[in-house]
Amino acid sequence: INTISLRPSFSVAAVMDEQALLGLNPNADARYRQRAMAYFEQLKESQDAWEVCAEALAKGIYNDDHVKFFCFQVLEHQIKYRHAGLSAVQQQLIRETLMKWLQCQLMNSQPEKPFIRNKAAQVFALTFVMEYVTLWPKFFFDILSLVGLNPHGVDIYLRTLMAIDAEVVDRDILHSPETRRNTLIKDTMREQCIPNLVESWFQILQAYQQSHPELTCQCLEVVGAYVSWIDLNLIANDRFVNLLLSHMSVEELREEACDCLFEIVNKGMDPVDKTKLVESLCQVLQSAGFFNVEQEEDVDFLAKFSRLVNGMGQSLVLSWTKLVKAGNVKVAADTLQAVEAKVPLLLQLLVHEDDDISANIVGFCYDYLHVLKQLPQLTDQQKANIEAIMLAVMKKLTYDDEYNFENEGEDEAMFVEYRKQLKMLLDRLAQVSPELLLEAVRRVFTNTMQNWQTALFMEVEVAIRLLYMLGEALPASHGAHFSGDTAKTSALQDMMRTLVSCGVSGYQHTSVSLEFFETVVRYDKFFIVEPQHIPNVLMAFLDQRGLRHSSPKVRSRVAYLFSRFVKTLQRNLAPIWFADLVFNHLEHFY
């Protein structure tokens, strides 16, 4: 068909089971709800009874939101599961129903509820998937020519585009016929309508950026979704990018504009072109003052901006990798310079007090360290960057005042996950420059242990935690950290000696107590080298610092760690003396 006729009526009279419809109300009693369910099944399975729902929607017969939603559900079932069995007249009826309903939206003073608009968009999208290539090639033309720049119509158009993306692009479909179908749809769209769609997006973004920011945000989301599979030149041009960058300065739009730019930067493309694109974006963002992170107070925007910078950084690293592999030395060197230029901004974001902002840049940081690992020699600036990243990681590993150790909730779980990301960075730092990491940890640890009595709990905990983390960051065969490499062995041995002899095991905080015992057990081989410390550590395990601690969480964990400690060092424990010591201290448990 070429266009959709908007005839005023259908041949079927909209006679619906009013009693059954009462059961659609959430507050209806069970009898009515059962009748509504039975009616739904009847309409789904009937050859033509569902047509009353089409007429109800097209004519706007019902004002009740639940009835409207119900009618769309019935239509959805016909399109999704019975489309092939519908007659040509019935298929035409569905197309006309949707367009008449859409026409009604343009005239309504108030839009439908969001849940109805979303369901309508799903039905539009399903119809598109079934009919675009064969029966309704002018799907977008018909919708755009009808809605123009009417805000209610544009809203449905944009929701429909997102629903189409979910149906055709955004699903990991393993079933091959659907994969082939989706590929055919995308290829046909590229040939027939994508330039027109992109032009409509530009018009919407331009027209509504001040009057309807919510529509502008919706449109930015659409651009971000579609940019992964359409011709990037349609979007990555001066006209479009300048418009997106102007949105970065509008408070209601800038978060969505950030996401949209991120998707553009993430698009797969030639490494030379990608570097040019990223550098041009960075130049504009920097000149507009976006790199002055410390002056920005909106943490939600900064989290989005951090994600964008992360995307730009990772894209540059990927370009560098491809260029090196291709032997393009000159451009690879230029790209590495572009990466290095982003490091000051990376550090500002990594060390930001808001963990979401920091977490969003970890990927770029990790990739940058991987680049440094591959270089034959590091410059002084690169060594300084490594040290700055180390200090940032050490700072961000630290608990804040608000962490609730007694009742760990969602925020605490998120910090634990964030700490795991930081640990990955620490491990990568160890691969790039183990000497620098060892020295940095030693400096922090020694300074903190000298003043542990007056230090805050989070400072003490993170100092011991860093020593613990070195065990994995600087791996040793079967935990033999105290043999082999003299510099490493000496530093670890010094720190362990300090840990078990400075008295920090008595620090009055559960996090410090747990970290102390975890670290002692991680480095249990230390006690084979210096067995004179075993009695003091055993006492810590057995008294109020360990098994008699006031916290059940500490007692439980220490009991497990104690069994591991004893198992490793059983040959180093004098049997009679050890047995007496343990039984004397465990008497009160019986």
Coordinates of C-alpha atoms in Angstrom, one line a residue:
I1 CA 0.0 0.0 0.0
N2 CA 1.2 3.6 -0.6
T3 CA -0.6 5.6 2.0
I4 CA -3.1 5.0 4.8
S5 CA -6.7 6.1 4.3
L6 CA -8.2 7.6 7.4
R7 CA -11.8 6.6 6.8
P8 CA -14.2 7.7 9.6
S9 CA -15.7 4.3 10.5
F10 CA -15.5 0.5 10.4
S11 CA -18.1 -2.0 9.4
V12 CA -18.0 -3.6 12.9
A13 CA -20.0 -2.0 15.7
A14 CA -17.9 -1.6 18.9
V15 CA -20.0 -3.7 21.2
M16 CA -17.8 -5.0 24.0
D17 CA -18.7 -7.0 27.1
E18 CA -19.1 -4.1 29.6
Q19 CA -19.3 -6.5 32.6
A20 CA -16.0 -8.0 31.6
L21 CA -14.4 -4.6 31.2
L22 CA -15.2 -3.8 34.8
G23 CA -12.7 -6.5 35.8
L24 CA -9.8 -4.6 34.2
N25 CA -9.9 -2.2 37.2
P26 CA -7.1 -3.2 39.6
N27 CA -9.6 -2.7 42.5
A28 CA -12.2 -5.0 40.9
D29 CA -13.2 -8.2 42.8
A30 CA -12.0 -11.6 41.8
R31 CA -15.2 -12.6 39.9
Y32 CA -15.0 -9.6 37.6
R33 CA -11.2 -10.1 37.1
Q34 CA -11.8 -13.7 36.1
R35 CA -14.4 -12.6 33.6
A36 CA -12.0 -10.0 32.2
M37 CA -9.4 -12.7 31.7
A38 CA -11.8 -15.0 30.0
Y39 CA -12.9 -12.2 27.7
F40 CA -9.3 -11.4 26.8
E41 CA -8.8 -15.1 25.9
Q42 CA -12.0 -15.1 23.8
L43 CA -11.0 -11.9 21.9
K44 CA -7.4 -13.3 21.3
E45 CA -8.6 -16.5 19.8
S46 CA -11.5 -15.3 17.8
Q47 CA -11.2 -14.8 14.0
D48 CA -12.8 -11.4 14.1
A49 CA -14.1 -10.5 17.5
W50 CA -10.9 -8.6 18.2
E51 CA -12.0 -6.0 15.7
V52 CA -14.2 -4.4 18.3
C53 CA -11.0 -3.4 20.1
A54 CA -9.7 -1.8 16.9
E55 CA -12.9 0.2 16.5
A56 CA -12.8 1.3 20.1
L57 CA -9.3 2.6 19.7
A58 CA -9.9 4.3 16.4
K59 CA -13.0 6.1 17.5
G60 CA -11.8 6.8 21.1
I61 CA -15.0 5.2 22.5
Y62 CA -13.6 4.5 25.9
N63 CA -12.1 7.0 28.3
D64 CA -10.9 4.4 30.9
D65 CA -7.1 3.9 30.7
H66 CA -7.4 0.2 31.5
V67 CA -9.8 -0.5 28.7
K68 CA -7.5 1.4 26.2
F69 CA -4.6 -0.7 27.4
F70 CA -6.6 -3.8 27.1
C71 CA -7.6 -3.0 23.5
F72 CA -3.9 -2.5 22.6
Q73 CA -3.0 -5.8 24.2
V74 CA -5.6 -7.6 22.1
L75 CA -4.3 -5.9 18.9
E76 CA -0.7 -6.8 20.0
H77 CA -1.6 -10.5 20.2
Q78 CA -3.1 -10.5 16.8
I79 CA -0.1 -8.9 15.2
K80 CA 2.5 -10.9 17.1
Y81 CA 1.0 -14.4 16.9
R82 CA -1.7 -14.4 14.2
H83 CA -0.6 -11.9 11.6
A84 CA 0.0 -14.4 8.8
G85 CA -3.5 -15.8 9.3
L86 CA -5.2 -12.4 9.0
S87 CA -7.0 -11.5 5.8
A88 CA -5.6 -8.5 3.8
V89 CA -8.7 -6.5 4.9
Q90 CA -7.9 -7.3 8.5
Q91 CA -4.3 -6.3 8.1
Q92 CA -5.4 -3.1 6.5
L93 CA -7.8 -2.6 9.4
I94 CA -4.9 -2.7 11.9
R95 CA -2.9 -0.2 9.9
E96 CA -5.9 2.2 9.8
T97 CA -6.7 1.7 13.4
L98 CA -3.2 2.8 14.4
M99 CA -3.1 5.8 12.2
K100 CA -6.6 6.9 13.3
W101 CA -5.6 6.5 16.9
L102 CA -2.5 8.5 16.2
Q103 CA -4.5 11.2 14.5
C104 CA -6.7 11.5 17.7
Q105 CA -3.5 12.1 19.7
L106 CA -2.7 15.2 17.7
M107 CA -6.1 16.7 18.6
N108 CA -6.2 15.8 22.3
S109 CA -5.3 18.6 24.7
Q110 CA -3.6 16.1 27.1
P111 CA -1.4 13.2 26.1
E112 CA -2.3 9.6 27.1
K113 CA -0.7 8.2 30.2
P114 CA 2.9 7.0 29.6
F115 CA 2.0 3.3 30.0
I116 CA -0.6 3.6 27.2
R117 CA 1.8 5.5 24.9
N118 CA 4.5 2.8 25.5
K119 CA 2.0 0.0 24.7
A120 CA 0.9 1.9 21.6
A121 CA 4.5 2.3 20.5
Q122 CA 5.1 -1.5 21.0
V123 CA 2.1 -2.2 18.7
F124 CA 3.3 0.2 16.1
A125 CA 6.8 -1.4 16.2
L126 CA 5.4 -5.0 15.9
T127 CA 3.3 -3.9 12.9
F128 CA 6.4 -2.3 11.4
V129 CA 8.4 -5.5 11.9
M130 CA 5.7 -7.6 10.2
E131 CA 4.8 -5.3 7.4
Y132 CA 7.6 -2.7 6.6
V133 CA 9.5 -4.7 3.9
T134 CA 6.4 -6.1 2.2
L135 CA 3.1 -4.4 3.0
W136 CA 3.9 -1.0 4.5
P137 CA 7.1 0.5 3.0
K138 CA 5.8 4.0 3.6
F139 CA 5.4 3.4 7.4
F140 CA 7.7 6.3 8.4
F141 CA 6.5 8.6 5.6
D142 CA 2.9 8.1 6.7
I143 CA 3.7 8.7 10.4
L144 CA 5.9 11.8 9.7
S145 CA 3.5 13.3 7.3
L146 CA 0.7 12.9 9.8
V147 CA 2.4 14.1 13.0
G148 CA 4.6 16.9 11.5
L149 CA 5.9 18.7 14.6
N150 CA 2.9 18.2 16.8
P151 CA 4.4 17.4 20.3
H152 CA 1.9 14.6 21.1
G153 CA 2.6 13.0 17.7
V154 CA 6.3 13.4 17.9
D155 CA 6.3 11.7 21.3
I156 CA 4.6 8.6 19.8
Y157 CA 6.9 8.7 16.8
L158 CA 10.0 8.7 19.1
R159 CA 8.6 6.0 21.4
T160 CA 7.9 3.9 18.3
L161 CA 11.5 4.3 17.1
M162 CA 12.8 3.1 20.5
A163 CA 10.4 0.1 20.4
I164 CA 11.6 -0.7 16.9
D165 CA 15.2 -0.6 18.1
A166 CA 14.3 -3.0 20.9
E167 CA 12.6 -5.4 18.3
V168 CA 15.1 -5.2 15.5
V169 CA 18.5 -4.1 16.9
D170 CA 18.8 -4.3 20.6
R171 CA 18.1 -8.0 21.2
D172 CA 20.5 -10.9 21.3
I173 CA 18.4 -13.1 19.1
L174 CA 19.9 -16.6 18.5
H175 CA 17.0 -17.7 16.3
S176 CA 18.4 -17.4 12.7
P177 CA 15.1 -16.6 10.8
E178 CA 14.6 -13.5 13.1
T179 CA 18.2 -12.5 12.7
R180 CA 17.8 -12.6 8.9
R181 CA 14.5 -10.7 9.1
N182 CA 16.1 -8.0 11.2
T183 CA 19.1 -7.7 8.9
L184 CA 16.7 -7.3 5.9
I185 CA 14.7 -4.6 7.8
K186 CA 17.9 -2.6 8.7
D187 CA 19.2 -2.9 5.1
T188 CA 15.9 -1.7 3.7
M189 CA 15.7 1.2 6.1
R190 CA 19.3 2.2 5.2
E191 CA 18.3 2.3 1.5
Q192 CA 14.9 3.9 1.8
C193 CA 14.4 6.1 4.9
I194 CA 17.3 6.6 7.2
P195 CA 18.4 10.0 5.8
N196 CA 14.8 11.2 6.2
L197 CA 14.6 9.9 9.7
V198 CA 17.9 11.6 10.6
E199 CA 16.6 14.8 9.1
S200 CA 13.4 14.5 11.2
W201 CA 15.6 14.0 14.3
F202 CA 17.5 17.2 13.5
Q203 CA 14.3 19.2 13.1
I204 CA 12.9 17.8 16.4
L205 CA 16.1 18.6 18.3
Q206 CA 16.2 22.1 16.9
A207 CA 12.5 22.9 17.3
Y208 CA 12.0 21.6 20.8
Q209 CA 15.3 22.2 22.6
Q210 CA 13.7 25.1 24.6
S211 CA 9.9 24.5 24.5
H212 CA 9.9 20.7 25.1
P213 CA 13.1 19.5 26.7
E214 CA 11.6 16.1 27.5
L215 CA 11.0 15.5 23.7
T216 CA 14.5 16.7 23.0
C217 CA 15.9 14.1 25.5
Q218 CA 13.8 11.4 23.9
C219 CA 15.1 12.3 20.5
L220 CA 18.7 12.3 21.7
E221 CA 18.1 8.8 23.1
V222 CA 16.8 7.7 19.7
V223 CA 19.9 9.1 17.9
G224 CA 22.2 7.3 20.4
A225 CA 20.3 4.0 19.8
Y226 CA 20.4 4.2 16.0
V227 CA 23.9 5.6 15.5
S228 CA 25.5 2.1 16.0
W229 CA 24.1 0.8 12.7
I230 CA 23.4 3.7 10.4
D231 CA 25.9 5.7 8.3
L232 CA 27.9 7.8 10.9
N233 CA 28.4 10.6 8.4
L234 CA 24.7 11.4 8.7
I235 CA 25.3 12.3 12.4
A236 CA 29.0 13.0 12.8
N237 CA 28.9 16.2 10.7
D238 CA 29.3 19.9 11.8
R239 CA 25.6 20.6 11.6
F240 CA 24.5 17.8 13.9
V241 CA 27.5 17.7 16.3
N242 CA 27.3 21.4 16.8
L243 CA 23.6 21.1 17.8
L244 CA 24.5 18.2 20.2
L245 CA 27.3 20.3 21.7
S246 CA 24.9 23.2 22.2
H247 CA 22.7 20.8 24.2
M248 CA 25.7 20.2 26.5
S249 CA 25.2 23.7 27.8
V250 CA 21.5 23.3 28.6
E251 CA 20.9 21.9 32.1
E252 CA 17.8 19.8 31.2
L253 CA 19.5 18.3 28.0
R254 CA 23.1 17.8 28.8
E255 CA 23.0 14.4 30.5
E256 CA 21.2 12.9 27.5
A257 CA 23.5 14.8 25.1
C258 CA 26.4 13.3 26.9
D259 CA 25.0 9.8 26.4
C260 CA 24.3 10.5 22.7
L261 CA 27.9 11.8 22.1
F262 CA 29.1 8.6 23.9
E263 CA 27.3 6.4 21.4
I264 CA 28.7 8.4 18.5
V265 CA 32.3 8.0 19.9
N266 CA 31.7 4.3 20.5
K267 CA 30.7 3.7 16.8
G268 CA 33.2 1.3 15.1
M269 CA 35.2 3.1 12.4
D270 CA 38.6 3.6 10.8
P271 CA 41.2 4.4 13.5
V272 CA 42.5 7.5 11.8
D273 CA 38.9 8.9 11.4
K274 CA 38.1 7.9 15.0
T275 CA 41.1 9.8 16.3
K276 CA 40.1 12.9 14.3
L277 CA 36.5 12.7 15.5
V278 CA 37.4 12.3 19.2
E279 CA 40.0 15.1 19.0
S280 CA 37.6 17.5 17.4
L281 CA 35.0 16.7 20.1
C282 CA 37.6 17.2 22.8
Q283 CA 38.7 20.5 21.4
V284 CA 35.2 21.9 21.5
L285 CA 34.4 20.5 24.9
Q286 CA 37.6 21.8 26.4
S287 CA 37.2 25.3 24.9
A288 CA 33.6 25.3 26.3
G289 CA 35.1 24.7 29.8
F290 CA 33.8 21.2 30.3
F291 CA 37.3 19.9 31.4
N292 CA 37.2 22.2 34.5
V293 CA 35.7 19.3 36.5
E294 CA 36.4 20.9 39.9
Q295 CA 34.0 23.8 39.1
E296 CA 31.1 21.5 38.3
E297 CA 28.7 20.8 41.1
D298 CA 26.2 18.6 39.4
V299 CA 27.4 15.0 40.1
D300 CA 24.7 13.4 37.9
F301 CA 26.0 15.3 34.9
L302 CA 29.6 14.6 35.9
A303 CA 28.9 10.9 36.0
K304 CA 27.6 11.1 32.4
F305 CA 30.6 13.3 31.4
S306 CA 33.0 10.8 33.0
R307 CA 31.4 8.0 31.0
L308 CA 31.8 10.1 27.8
V309 CA 35.5 10.8 28.6
N310 CA 36.0 7.1 29.3
G311 CA 34.5 6.3 25.9
M312 CA 36.7 8.8 24.1
G313 CA 39.8 7.6 25.9
Q314 CA 39.1 3.9 25.2
S315 CA 38.4 4.7 21.6
L316 CA 41.8 6.4 21.2
V317 CA 43.5 3.5 22.9
L318 CA 41.8 1.1 20.5
S319 CA 42.8 3.3 17.5
W320 CA 46.4 3.3 18.8
T321 CA 46.4 -0.5 19.1
K322 CA 45.1 -0.9 15.5
L323 CA 47.6 1.6 14.1
V324 CA 50.5 0.0 15.9
K325 CA 49.4 -3.4 14.5
A326 CA 49.2 -2.0 11.0
G327 CA 52.7 -0.5 11.3
N328 CA 51.4 3.1 11.0
V329 CA 54.1 4.6 13.3
K330 CA 53.6 8.3 12.7
V331 CA 49.8 8.3 13.2
A332 CA 50.1 5.8 16.1
A333 CA 52.5 8.3 17.8
D334 CA 50.0 11.1 17.3
T335 CA 47.2 9.0 18.7
L336 CA 49.3 8.1 21.8
Q337 CA 49.9 11.8 22.3
A338 CA 46.2 12.4 22.1
V339 CA 45.7 9.7 24.8
E340 CA 48.4 11.2 27.0
A341 CA 46.7 14.6 26.7
K342 CA 43.6 13.2 28.4
V343 CA 45.4 11.8 31.4
P344 CA 45.1 15.0 33.6
L345 CA 41.3 14.9 33.0
L346 CA 41.3 11.2 33.7
L347 CA 43.0 11.8 37.1
Q348 CA 40.6 14.6 38.0
L349 CA 37.6 12.2 37.4
L350 CA 39.3 9.2 39.0
V351 CA 40.0 10.9 42.3
H352 CA 36.6 12.7 42.4
E353 CA 34.9 12.2 45.8
D354 CA 31.8 10.8 44.1
D355 CA 32.4 7.1 43.5
D356 CA 30.1 6.9 40.4
I357 CA 32.1 9.5 38.6
S358 CA 35.3 7.8 39.5
A359 CA 34.0 4.3 38.6
N360 CA 33.0 5.5 35.1
I361 CA 36.6 6.4 34.1
V362 CA 38.2 3.2 35.4
G363 CA 38.0 1.5 32.0
F364 CA 40.1 4.2 30.3
C365 CA 42.6 4.2 33.1
Y366 CA 43.0 0.4 32.9
D367 CA 43.5 0.6 29.1
Y368 CA 46.0 3.5 29.4
L369 CA 48.1 1.4 31.8
H370 CA 47.9 -1.5 29.4
V371 CA 49.4 0.8 26.7
L372 CA 52.2 1.8 29.1
K373 CA 52.9 -1.8 29.7
Q374 CA 53.6 -2.4 26.0
L375 CA 56.0 0.6 25.6
P376 CA 59.7 -0.3 25.6
Q377 CA 60.6 2.6 27.8
L378 CA 58.6 5.1 30.0
T379 CA 59.1 8.8 29.9
D380 CA 59.4 10.8 33.2
Q381 CA 55.9 12.1 32.5
Q382 CA 54.5 8.6 32.1
K383 CA 56.2 7.5 35.3
A384 CA 54.6 10.6 37.0
N385 CA 51.2 9.5 35.6
I386 CA 51.6 6.0 37.0
E387 CA 52.4 7.4 40.4
A388 CA 49.4 9.8 40.3
I389 CA 47.1 6.9 39.4
M390 CA 48.5 4.9 42.3
L391 CA 47.9 7.7 44.7
A392 CA 44.3 8.2 43.3
V393 CA 43.6 4.4 43.7
M394 CA 44.9 4.4 47.2
K395 CA 42.8 7.4 48.2
K396 CA 39.6 6.0 46.6
L397 CA 40.0 2.6 48.3
T398 CA 39.4 4.4 51.6
Y399 CA 36.0 3.9 53.3
D400 CA 34.1 7.1 54.0
D401 CA 32.4 8.1 57.2
E402 CA 28.9 7.0 56.0
Y403 CA 29.8 3.4 55.4
N404 CA 27.5 1.3 57.7
F405 CA 29.5 -1.8 58.9
E406 CA 26.8 -3.1 61.1
N407 CA 24.0 -3.0 58.6
E408 CA 25.5 -3.1 55.1
G409 CA 22.9 -2.1 52.5
E410 CA 22.9 -1.2 48.8
D411 CA 25.3 1.7 49.1
E412 CA 27.8 -0.5 50.9
A413 CA 27.4 -3.3 48.3
M414 CA 28.1 -0.7 45.5
F415 CA 31.3 0.4 47.3
V416 CA 32.5 -3.2 47.6
E417 CA 32.0 -3.6 43.8
Y418 CA 33.8 -0.3 43.2
R419 CA 36.7 -1.5 45.3
K420 CA 36.9 -4.6 43.1
Q421 CA 37.4 -2.3 40.1
L422 CA 40.1 -0.4 41.9
K423 CA 41.8 -3.7 42.7
M424 CA 41.9 -4.4 39.0
L425 CA 43.7 -1.1 38.5
L426 CA 46.2 -1.9 41.3
D427 CA 46.9 -5.3 39.7
R428 CA 47.5 -3.5 36.3
L429 CA 49.8 -1.0 38.1
A430 CA 51.8 -3.9 39.4
Q431 CA 52.3 -5.2 35.9
V432 CA 53.4 -1.9 34.6
S433 CA 55.7 -0.9 37.4
P434 CA 56.0 -3.3 40.4
E435 CA 58.8 -1.3 42.0
L436 CA 56.8 1.9 42.0
L437 CA 53.8 0.2 43.5
L438 CA 55.8 -1.6 46.2
E439 CA 57.5 1.6 47.2
A440 CA 54.2 3.6 47.2
V441 CA 52.4 1.0 49.4
R442 CA 55.4 0.8 51.7
R443 CA 55.5 4.5 52.2
V444 CA 51.7 4.7 53.0
F445 CA 51.8 1.7 55.2
T446 CA 54.9 2.7 57.2
N447 CA 53.6 6.3 57.8
T448 CA 50.2 5.0 59.0
M449 CA 51.5 2.3 61.3
Q450 CA 53.8 4.7 63.0
N451 CA 50.8 6.8 64.0
W452 CA 48.0 4.2 64.1
Q453 CA 46.8 5.2 67.7
T454 CA 45.8 8.6 66.5
A455 CA 44.8 7.8 62.9
L456 CA 41.2 7.4 61.7
F457 CA 40.0 3.9 61.2
M458 CA 39.6 4.2 57.4
E459 CA 43.3 5.3 57.1
V460 CA 44.5 2.3 59.2
E461 CA 42.2 -0.1 57.3
V462 CA 43.3 1.0 53.9
A463 CA 47.0 0.8 54.8
I464 CA 46.6 -2.8 55.9
R465 CA 44.3 -3.5 52.9
L466 CA 47.0 -2.3 50.5
L467 CA 49.5 -4.7 52.0
Y468 CA 47.0 -7.4 51.6
M469 CA 46.3 -6.5 48.0
L470 CA 50.0 -6.7 47.2
G471 CA 49.8 -10.4 47.7
E472 CA 47.7 -10.8 44.5
A473 CA 49.2 -7.8 42.6
L474 CA 52.7 -9.2 43.0
P475 CA 52.0 -12.9 42.7
A476 CA 54.3 -15.6 44.0
S477 CA 54.3 -19.3 43.5
H478 CA 52.2 -21.0 46.2
G479 CA 52.3 -17.8 48.3
A480 CA 56.0 -17.9 48.6
H481 CA 56.4 -14.1 49.0
F482 CA 59.4 -14.4 51.3
S483 CA 61.8 -16.0 48.9
G484 CA 63.3 -15.0 45.6
D485 CA 63.2 -11.3 44.6
T486 CA 65.2 -9.7 47.3
A487 CA 63.8 -6.2 47.1
K488 CA 60.2 -7.4 47.1
T489 CA 60.9 -10.0 49.9
S490 CA 62.6 -7.5 52.1
A491 CA 59.8 -4.8 51.7
L492 CA 57.0 -7.3 52.4
Q493 CA 58.9 -8.8 55.3
D494 CA 59.5 -5.4 56.8
M495 CA 55.8 -4.5 56.5
M496 CA 54.6 -7.8 58.0
R497 CA 57.1 -7.4 60.9
T498 CA 55.6 -3.9 61.5
L499 CA 52.0 -5.2 61.2
V500 CA 52.4 -7.9 63.9
S501 CA 54.6 -6.0 66.3
C502 CA 53.2 -2.4 66.3
G503 CA 50.1 -3.2 68.3
V504 CA 47.6 -2.3 65.5
S505 CA 45.7 -5.6 66.1
G506 CA 44.2 -3.8 69.1
Y507 CA 42.6 -1.0 67.0
Q508 CA 39.0 -0.7 68.0
H509 CA 37.2 -1.0 64.7
T510 CA 35.7 -4.1 63.1
S511 CA 37.1 -3.3 59.6
V512 CA 40.7 -2.9 61.0
S513 CA 40.4 -6.1 63.0
L514 CA 39.2 -8.1 60.0
E515 CA 41.8 -6.7 57.7
F516 CA 44.6 -7.5 60.2
F517 CA 43.6 -11.2 60.4
E518 CA 43.0 -11.5 56.7
T519 CA 46.5 -10.1 56.0
V520 CA 48.1 -12.3 58.6
V521 CA 46.6 -15.4 57.0
R522 CA 47.4 -14.2 53.4
Y523 CA 51.1 -14.0 54.4
D524 CA 51.2 -17.0 56.7
K525 CA 54.5 -18.0 55.1
F526 CA 56.1 -15.0 56.8
F527 CA 55.8 -16.9 60.1
I528 CA 57.9 -19.7 58.8
V529 CA 60.7 -17.2 58.1
E530 CA 60.2 -15.3 61.4
P531 CA 58.5 -17.8 63.8
Q532 CA 59.2 -15.6 66.9
H533 CA 56.1 -13.6 66.0
I534 CA 53.7 -16.6 66.2
P535 CA 52.9 -16.4 70.0
N536 CA 51.8 -12.8 69.7
V537 CA 49.6 -13.4 66.7
L538 CA 48.1 -16.5 68.3
M539 CA 47.2 -14.4 71.3
A540 CA 45.5 -11.9 69.0
F541 CA 43.5 -14.7 67.4
L542 CA 42.4 -16.1 70.8
D543 CA 41.6 -13.0 72.9
Q544 CA 39.2 -10.1 72.6
R545 CA 40.9 -9.0 69.4
G546 CA 39.8 -12.2 67.6
L547 CA 37.6 -15.1 68.8
R548 CA 36.4 -13.0 71.8
H549 CA 35.7 -9.9 69.8
S550 CA 32.4 -8.1 70.6
S551 CA 31.3 -8.3 66.9
P552 CA 29.8 -11.7 65.8
K553 CA 30.9 -10.9 62.3
V554 CA 34.6 -10.6 63.4
R555 CA 34.3 -13.7 65.6
S556 CA 32.9 -15.8 62.8
R557 CA 35.5 -14.8 60.2
V558 CA 38.4 -15.1 62.7
A559 CA 37.3 -18.7 63.6
Y560 CA 37.7 -19.7 59.9
L561 CA 41.0 -17.7 59.5
F562 CA 42.4 -19.3 62.7
S563 CA 41.9 -22.8 61.4
R564 CA 43.7 -21.9 58.1
F565 CA 46.5 -20.2 60.0
V566 CA 47.0 -23.3 62.2
K567 CA 46.8 -25.7 59.3
T568 CA 49.6 -23.8 57.5
L569 CA 51.9 -23.5 60.5
Q570 CA 51.2 -26.8 62.3
R571 CA 54.8 -27.9 62.0
N572 CA 56.0 -24.6 63.6
L573 CA 53.7 -24.9 66.6
A574 CA 55.1 -26.7 69.7
P575 CA 52.2 -29.3 70.3
I576 CA 51.9 -29.2 74.1
W577 CA 52.5 -25.5 74.5
F578 CA 50.0 -24.7 71.7
A579 CA 47.3 -27.1 73.0
D580 CA 47.5 -25.5 76.5
L581 CA 47.3 -22.0 75.1
V582 CA 44.3 -22.8 72.9
F583 CA 42.4 -24.7 75.5
N584 CA 43.0 -22.1 78.2
H585 CA 41.6 -19.4 76.0
L586 CA 38.7 -21.4 74.6
E587 CA 37.4 -22.6 78.1
H588 CA 34.7 -19.9 78.2
F589 CA 33.1 -21.1 75.0
Y590 CA 32.1 -24.4 76.6

